Every structure is written in C-alpha cells, then in structure tokens.
C-alpha cells in the first residue's frame, strides 16, 4: 500500500497524505482495470481485496458526433454510469466497505439524496453486511425501491437531507457502524480521486486542460483535485486541470457563494430541480470546493432545467450515453463554459457523467424496510423488530 504519512486540513476536509514518488503508479497494461489498480495510493494493505464487485475502470469516450456538433475535437466523456449501480458513488462505497471488512464491522450507514444510498445498499448486499440508510421524505420512490430490493433498511427524515446526515452520523457513532457519509469519511475522497488517475492514464498519461463536474456536497470535485495533485506530487504530471463545478439554477448554494451573492429562496429549493442528485442546500464540504476552484483557476456555474434536459437528450443521441439530469450536468455546464469563455473548444476537455437512471426490476415490495423517524430511539426500535425475509 502507499504509506499514509499523515493528514492535512483543507477547508475543513481531511486530506490524507502519502510518500509520493513515481513508483506509486503502476505502469503497463492492467490485467484488470479497476480502481484497485491504484492501491499504492489508497489507504489499504497489499493483501487481496475483499470487496467482491469490480468498481472503476470506466471508459473515457471520444463521442465523435458530439465533438462535431460542438466543434470540440478534444472533448471526452468519462462515463461513470458503467459502475455496478450506475454511478460514481460505487467507488466510495467500495473503499469504505473494504476497510470495514478488514475491521470486522457488520453494518454501514450513509445519508443520501439517492445514488449514494443505492450504491451502499448494493455494495453491502454484495459484501454480506447490513446497510442502514437515511434519506429525506421526498427521496424518489424508484430509488427507495432499489435500496429496499437490495435488502437495506431505509429511514426517511422529515426535516430533509441535512437532518438525515446528522442522524446517520449520530447512529454511526452510537452503534459503531461504518460511516460512509460523503465528506465525513476521508476514504470517500480517496476512492473518488481514482477517477483522476484513470483519466490521466486513458489520455496516455496526460492531464486534460479542463474537467467539468456536477457538484452537490462537493467530494467528487475535491477528490479530482486531490488525484491530479497527487500525480504532480509523484512527478508524473506538471500541472492540474481547471475544474468547473456545475449546479442547478434552482439549487445553487456554491455558485452563489462563489459569486459572493446571497442566494434567494428560488435558488435554494432542492425540490424544484430535476437534478436531485446534486440538489444539496448545505454542501458537506462546500468550503473545500470553493478553495479548490479558486486555487486552480476554475469556476462554478449554474444551469437551467431546460439545459439539464437538453443535456440528457444530447448525451443519448450524440454519445450513446444514458444519464440522469444530475449526471448530465457537466454537458450543460460545458455549453455555458464555452459561451462565457471559461473553456476553449480546442482545449482537451473531460466531462464527468456521474450517473444514470436505474429502475428496480421485479418485485419492489418494501417488506417493512422503510420507516419515517425523527431520532435515534426510533431507529433503534425499528431495527429491533424483525424484518420479513425477502
């Protein structure tokens, strides 16, 4: 493993550090192209990986029709929808569970707007541990169905996503569960940084000029910055790409903070946007996002609902990539970036497509696995009641 030499604080976000050198990055064609290829820069030992599902190694697509339409000959799509539960959340889930399996922890918890909880439910099922998930009461029914079908216990919290995060983290501390909460567990960033390593390798060991990323809580963008910074630290790259973060106009707390303009109620309404995956009013590591974007010469932009819908359709018909609106936000942001001169069509630009729509197949009976709660006492009582076998 890459020896963790310590940690630093990045605007409230824990930043693990290693003994950086070129030897930490594998050379040559991988026998199995997954995120574990980069284990020398991950905080796990060298013995065999226990997590049973391949994660990472997602394709970097040239999308020639989209390039032609946009006049952008060096445009690439990093398609994270190819992960097991169809989103980039699988990376963080895999590393957190890998750590838990080594320590003998039998329950994982997280709060989520949807995709992280789905990834956690399926990852826990594959690893043979229990998933206890916390979501808001307006979490989409199709995502609830995916969680419960995978055997997770789901608790809905009336006061919204931020309250769900607080309850999940309190449960992890009280009951000794694995805490997968985004931005809280530094392993989530460690896992997501592997996207940067893959992009660098897939571009023949080159760094793109610009990378455009959907932003909700913020760890995906911050992790990319860490990954590219570690390539520089290892002496394998000379610079980092500019990172452009994208939010929905109807829920854009970080864009408003970036611009120094207070957000109005219409700009902080997660229920009003179709991009539920990035609809976060109080981003977990928002300060770190703003720090990263500022230091790297990047930008934060907001996009309309129409732009998000158009991006979904364009990815499908011009690139053959299925994406949910939050996952397609990078393409919507690209068009804004071109219009505002934040990126040049002749630059090497990578769009991160973070997830696609997935429907539960077969029976979706919740089997008593969903309950509305307000405190830990209700959680404990619900977990004490036996759940019928699926």
PDB file of N, CA, C and O in Angstrom, residues 135-179:
ATOM      1  N   UNK A 135     -32.582   8.994   4.349  1.00  0.00           N
ATOM      2  CA  UNK A 135     -32.921   9.861   3.222  1.00  0.00           C
ATOM      3  C   UNK A 135     -34.029  10.801   3.652  1.00  0.00           C
ATOM      4  O   UNK A 135     -34.680  10.592   4.684  1.00  0.00           O
ATOM      5  N   UNK A 136     -34.267  11.831   2.869  1.00  0.00           N
ATOM      6  CA  UNK A 136     -35.389  12.729   3.161  1.00  0.00           C
ATOM      7  C   UNK A 136     -36.694  12.077   2.726  1.00  0.00           C
ATOM      8  O   UNK A 136     -36.707  11.116   1.951  1.00  0.00           O
ATOM      9  N   UNK A 137     -37.796  12.607   3.192  1.00  0.00           N
ATOM     10  CA  UNK A 137     -39.105  12.027   2.854  1.00  0.00           C
ATOM     11  C   UNK A 137     -39.479  12.277   1.396  1.00  0.00           C
ATOM     12  O   UNK A 137     -40.411  11.646   0.889  1.00  0.00           O
ATOM     13  N   UNK A 138     -38.751  13.188   0.715  1.00  0.00           N
ATOM     14  CA  UNK A 138     -39.047  13.408  -0.707  1.00  0.00           C
ATOM     15  C   UNK A 138     -38.088  12.648  -1.627  1.00  0.00           C
ATOM     16  O   UNK A 138     -38.039  12.902  -2.830  1.00  0.00           O
ATOM     17  N   UNK A 139     -37.331  11.697  -1.073  1.00  0.00           N
ATOM     18  CA  UNK A 139     -36.474  10.854  -1.913  1.00  0.00           C
ATOM     19  C   UNK A 139     -37.344  10.119  -2.929  1.00  0.00           C
ATOM     20  O   UNK A 139     -38.438   9.634  -2.600  1.00  0.00           O
ATOM     21  N   UNK A 140     -36.879  10.019  -4.147  1.00  0.00           N
ATOM     22  CA  UNK A 140     -37.698   9.457  -5.220  1.00  0.00           C
ATOM     23  C   UNK A 140     -38.054   7.992  -4.952  1.00  0.00           C
ATOM     24  O   UNK A 140     -37.199   7.184  -4.558  1.00  0.00           O
ATOM     25  N   UNK A 141     -39.321   7.630  -5.175  1.00  0.00           N
ATOM     26  CA  UNK A 141     -39.760   6.255  -4.908  1.00  0.00           C
ATOM     27  C   UNK A 141     -38.983   5.185  -5.658  1.00  0.00           C
ATOM     28  O   UNK A 141     -38.747   4.097  -5.134  1.00  0.00           O
ATOM     29  N   UNK A 142     -38.551   5.478  -6.902  1.00  0.00           N
ATOM     30  CA  UNK A 142     -37.811   4.465  -7.648  1.00  0.00           C
ATOM     31  C   UNK A 142     -36.460   4.177  -7.006  1.00  0.00           C
ATOM     32  O   UNK A 142     -35.985   3.024  -7.013  1.00  0.00           O
ATOM     33  N   UNK A 143     -35.853   5.185  -6.396  1.00  0.00           N
ATOM     34  CA  UNK A 143     -34.583   4.953  -5.714  1.00  0.00           C
ATOM     35  C   UNK A 143     -34.806   4.236  -4.378  1.00  0.00           C
ATOM     36  O   UNK A 143     -34.002   3.379  -3.979  1.00  0.00           O
ATOM     37  N   UNK A 144     -35.890   4.565  -3.691  1.00  0.00           N
ATOM     38  CA  UNK A 144     -36.239   3.811  -2.480  1.00  0.00           C
ATOM     39  C   UNK A 144     -36.421   2.335  -2.807  1.00  0.00           C
ATOM     40  O   UNK A 144     -35.972   1.451  -2.064  1.00  0.00           O
ATOM     41  N   UNK A 145     -37.077   2.065  -3.927  1.00  0.00           N
ATOM     42  CA  UNK A 145     -37.325   0.675  -4.319  1.00  0.00           C
ATOM     43  C   UNK A 145     -36.018  -0.070  -4.559  1.00  0.00           C
ATOM     44  O   UNK A 145     -35.866  -1.237  -4.180  1.00  0.00           O
ATOM     45  N   UNK A 146     -35.046   0.598  -5.189  1.00  0.00           N
ATOM     46  CA  UNK A 146     -33.750  -0.039  -5.416  1.00  0.00           C
ATOM     47  C   UNK A 146     -33.053  -0.360  -4.091  1.00  0.00           C
ATOM     48  O   UNK A 146     -32.473  -1.431  -3.923  1.00  0.00           O
ATOM     49  N   UNK A 147     -33.122   0.563  -3.140  1.00  0.00           N
ATOM     50  CA  UNK A 147     -32.482   0.345  -1.835  1.00  0.00           C
ATOM     51  C   UNK A 147     -33.097  -0.850  -1.110  1.00  0.00           C
ATOM     52  O   UNK A 147     -32.392  -1.736  -0.609  1.00  0.00           O
ATOM     53  N   UNK A 148     -34.423  -0.864  -1.058  1.00  0.00           N
ATOM     54  CA  UNK A 148     -35.084  -1.928  -0.291  1.00  0.00           C
ATOM     55  C   UNK A 148     -34.978  -3.275  -1.003  1.00  0.00           C
ATOM     56  O   UNK A 148     -34.879  -4.317  -0.358  1.00  0.00           O
ATOM     57  N   UNK A 149     -34.983  -3.254  -2.321  1.00  0.00           N
ATOM     58  CA  UNK A 149     -34.838  -4.503  -3.051  1.00  0.00           C
ATOM     59  C   UNK A 149     -33.483  -5.149  -2.769  1.00  0.00           C
ATOM     60  O   UNK A 149     -33.353  -6.379  -2.761  1.00  0.00           O
ATOM     61  N   UNK A 150     -32.481  -4.327  -2.500  1.00  0.00           N
ATOM     62  CA  UNK A 150     -31.153  -4.839  -2.164  1.00  0.00           C
ATOM     63  C   UNK A 150     -31.040  -5.217  -0.689  1.00  0.00           C
ATOM     64  O   UNK A 150     -29.968  -5.597  -0.227  1.00  0.00           O
ATOM     65  N   UNK A 151     -32.145  -5.080   0.047  1.00  0.00           N
ATOM     66  CA  UNK A 151     -32.157  -5.545   1.429  1.00  0.00           C
ATOM     67  C   UNK A 151     -31.799  -4.510   2.472  1.00  0.00           C
ATOM     68  O   UNK A 151     -31.633  -4.849   3.650  1.00  0.00           O
ATOM     69  N   UNK A 152     -31.685  -3.241   2.089  1.00  0.00           N
ATOM     70  CA  UNK A 152     -31.321  -2.204   3.047  1.00  0.00           C
ATOM     71  C   UNK A 152     -32.510  -1.811   3.914  1.00  0.00           C
ATOM     72  O   UNK A 152     -33.665  -1.883   3.481  1.00  0.00           O
ATOM     73  N   UNK A 153     -32.226  -1.371   5.129  1.00  0.00           N
ATOM     74  CA  UNK A 153     -33.217  -0.724   5.982  1.00  0.00           C
ATOM     75  C   UNK A 153     -33.105   0.772   5.727  1.00  0.00           C
ATOM     76  O   UNK A 153     -32.013   1.352   5.826  1.00  0.00           O
ATOM     77  N   UNK A 154     -34.209   1.410   5.377  1.00  0.00           N
ATOM     78  CA  UNK A 154     -34.205   2.819   4.996  1.00  0.00           C
ATOM     79  C   UNK A 154     -35.033   3.630   5.974  1.00  0.00           C
ATOM     80  O   UNK A 154     -36.192   3.282   6.257  1.00  0.00           O
ATOM     81  N   UNK A 155     -34.461   4.702   6.472  1.00  0.00           N
ATOM     82  CA  UNK A 155     -35.172   5.629   7.350  1.00  0.00           C
ATOM     83  C   UNK A 155     -35.324   6.970   6.649  1.00  0.00           C
ATOM     84  O   UNK A 155     -34.332   7.560   6.183  1.00  0.00           O
ATOM     85  N   UNK A 156     -36.559   7.425   6.553  1.00  0.00           N
ATOM     86  CA  UNK A 156     -36.830   8.736   5.970  1.00  0.00           C
ATOM     87  C   UNK A 156     -36.929   9.773   7.085  1.00  0.00           C
ATOM     88  O   UNK A 156     -37.492   9.513   8.148  1.00  0.00           O
ATOM     89  N   UNK A 157     -36.373  10.955   6.811  1.00  0.00           N
ATOM     90  CA  UNK A 157     -36.295  12.015   7.810  1.00  0.00           C
ATOM     91  C   UNK A 157     -37.049  13.233   7.285  1.00  0.00           C
ATOM     92  O   UNK A 157     -36.732  13.756   6.214  1.00  0.00           O
ATOM     93  N   UNK A 158     -38.051  13.669   8.036  1.00  0.00           N
ATOM     94  CA  UNK A 158     -38.948  14.733   7.552  1.00  0.00           C
ATOM     95  C   UNK A 158     -38.224  16.062   7.332  1.00  0.00           C
ATOM     96  O   UNK A 158     -38.602  16.838   6.454  1.00  0.00           O
ATOM     97  N   UNK A 159     -37.186  16.345   8.123  1.00  0.00           N
ATOM     98  CA  UNK A 159     -36.550  17.660   8.050  1.00  0.00           C
ATOM     99  C   UNK A 159     -35.522  17.781   6.942  1.00  0.00           C
ATOM    100  O   UNK A 159     -34.784  18.760   6.875  1.00  0.00           O
ATOM    101  N   UNK A 160     -35.465  16.786   6.049  1.00  0.00           N
ATOM    102  CA  UNK A 160     -34.637  16.917   4.859  1.00  0.00           C
ATOM    103  C   UNK A 160     -33.283  16.250   4.942  1.00  0.00           C
ATOM    104  O   UNK A 160     -32.927  15.586   5.924  1.00  0.00           O
ATOM    105  N   UNK A 161     -32.512  16.468   3.888  1.00  0.00           N
ATOM    106  CA  UNK A 161     -31.236  15.771   3.718  1.00  0.00           C
ATOM    107  C   UNK A 161     -30.235  16.113   4.823  1.00  0.00           C
ATOM    108  O   UNK A 161     -29.544  15.235   5.354  1.00  0.00           O
ATOM    109  N   UNK A 162     -30.130  17.393   5.190  1.00  0.00           N
ATOM    110  CA  UNK A 162     -29.159  17.777   6.220  1.00  0.00           C
ATOM    111  C   UNK A 162     -29.462  17.065   7.536  1.00  0.00           C
ATOM    112  O   UNK A 162     -28.548  16.600   8.232  1.00  0.00           O
ATOM    113  N   UNK A 163     -30.748  16.959   7.887  1.00  0.00           N
ATOM    114  CA  UNK A 163     -31.127  16.251   9.118  1.00  0.00           C
ATOM    115  C   UNK A 163     -30.838  14.759   8.989  1.00  0.00           C
ATOM    116  O   UNK A 163     -30.453  14.100   9.963  1.00  0.00           O
ATOM    117  N   UNK A 164     -30.999  14.214   7.772  1.00  0.00           N
ATOM    118  CA  UNK A 164     -30.690  12.803   7.542  1.00  0.00           C
ATOM    119  C   UNK A 164     -29.202  12.537   7.761  1.00  0.00           C
ATOM    120  O   UNK A 164     -28.815  11.505   8.332  1.00  0.00           O
ATOM    121  N   UNK A 165     -28.359  13.464   7.314  1.00  0.00           N
ATOM    122  CA  UNK A 165     -26.911  13.325   7.522  1.00  0.00           C
ATOM    123  C   UNK A 165     -26.601  13.303   9.017  1.00  0.00           C
ATOM    124  O   UNK A 165     -25.836  12.450   9.502  1.00  0.00           O
ATOM    125  N   UNK A 166     -27.181  14.227   9.759  1.00  0.00           N
ATOM    126  CA  UNK A 166     -26.919  14.298  11.196  1.00  0.00           C
ATOM    127  C   UNK A 166     -27.335  13.012  11.900  1.00  0.00           C
ATOM    128  O   UNK A 166     -26.618  12.508  12.779  1.00  0.00           O
ATOM    129  N   UNK A 167     -28.477  12.458  11.507  1.00  0.00           N
ATOM    130  CA  UNK A 167     -28.967  11.254  12.160  1.00  0.00           C
ATOM    131  C   UNK A 167     -28.111  10.044  11.787  1.00  0.00           C
ATOM    132  O   UNK A 167     -27.793   9.199  12.641  1.00  0.00           O
ATOM    133  N   UNK A 168     -27.704   9.955  10.540  1.00  0.00           N
ATOM    134  CA  UNK A 168     -26.848   8.857  10.113  1.00  0.00           C
ATOM    135  C   UNK A 168     -25.510   8.892  10.847  1.00  0.00           C
ATOM    136  O   UNK A 168     -25.009   7.855  11.324  1.00  0.00           O
ATOM    137  N   UNK A 169     -24.927  10.060  10.948  1.00  0.00           N
ATOM    138  CA  UNK A 169     -23.625  10.184  11.617  1.00  0.00           C
ATOM    139  C   UNK A 169     -23.756   9.883  13.113  1.00  0.00           C
ATOM    140  O   UNK A 169     -22.867   9.252  13.710  1.00  0.00           O
ATOM    141  N   UNK A 170     -24.856  10.317  13.714  1.00  0.00           N
ATOM    142  CA  UNK A 170     -25.081  10.002  15.133  1.00  0.00           C
ATOM    143  C   UNK A 170     -25.248   8.505  15.340  1.00  0.00           C
ATOM    144  O   UNK A 170     -24.737   7.931  16.313  1.00  0.00           O
ATOM    145  N   UNK A 171     -25.940   7.848  14.419  1.00  0.00           N
ATOM    146  CA  UNK A 171     -26.125   6.399  14.515  1.00  0.00           C
ATOM    147  C   UNK A 171     -24.787   5.674  14.383  1.00  0.00           C
ATOM    148  O   UNK A 171     -24.517   4.706  15.112  1.00  0.00           O
ATOM    149  N   UNK A 172     -23.941   6.137  13.467  1.00  0.00           N
ATOM    150  CA  UNK A 172     -22.625   5.512  13.291  1.00  0.00           C
ATOM    151  C   UNK A 172     -21.804   5.605  14.570  1.00  0.00           C
ATOM    152  O   UNK A 172     -21.165   4.626  14.990  1.00  0.00           O
ATOM    153  N   UNK A 173     -21.831   6.771  15.205  1.00  0.00           N
ATOM    154  CA  UNK A 173     -21.068   6.944  16.453  1.00  0.00           C
ATOM    155  C   UNK A 173     -21.651   6.099  17.579  1.00  0.00           C
ATOM    156  O   UNK A 173     -20.909   5.449  18.332  1.00  0.00           O
ATOM    157  N   UNK A 174     -22.961   6.079  17.688  1.00  0.00           N
ATOM    158  CA  UNK A 174     -23.621   5.400  18.805  1.00  0.00           C
ATOM    159  C   UNK A 174     -23.528   3.885  18.702  1.00  0.00           C
ATOM    160  O   UNK A 174     -23.278   3.193  19.701  1.00  0.00           O
ATOM    161  N   UNK A 175     -23.704   3.347  17.486  1.00  0.00           N
ATOM    162  CA  UNK A 175     -23.783   1.900  17.313  1.00  0.00           C
ATOM    163  C   UNK A 175     -22.505   1.275  16.748  1.00  0.00           C
ATOM    164  O   UNK A 175     -22.441   0.061  16.553  1.00  0.00           O
ATOM    165  N   UNK A 176     -21.494   2.098  16.470  1.00  0.00           N
ATOM    166  CA  UNK A 176     -20.236   1.567  15.953  1.00  0.00           C
ATOM    167  C   UNK A 176     -20.297   1.106  14.504  1.00  0.00           C
ATOM    168  O   UNK A 176     -19.553   0.210  14.102  1.00  0.00           O
ATOM    169  N   UNK A 177     -21.160   1.735  13.706  1.00  0.00           N
ATOM    170  CA  UNK A 177     -21.305   1.359  12.302  1.00  0.00           C
ATOM    171  C   UNK A 177     -20.244   2.061  11.447  1.00  0.00           C
ATOM    172  O   UNK A 177     -19.660   3.067  11.848  1.00  0.00           O
ATOM    173  N   UNK A 178     -20.033   1.523  10.252  1.00  0.00           N
ATOM    174  CA  UNK A 178     -19.223   2.210   9.246  1.00  0.00           C
ATOM    175  C   UNK A 178     -19.943   3.487   8.814  1.00  0.00           C
ATOM    176  O   UNK A 178     -21.120   3.451   8.448  1.00  0.00           O
ATOM    177  N   UNK A 179     -19.245   4.605   8.834  1.00  0.00           N
ATOM    178  CA  UNK A 179     -19.828   5.883   8.423  1.00  0.00           C
ATOM    179  C   UNK A 179     -19.339   6.207   7.014  1.00  0.00           C
ATOM    180  O   UNK A 179     -18.189   6.588   6.811  1.00  0.00           O
TER     181      UNK A 179
END
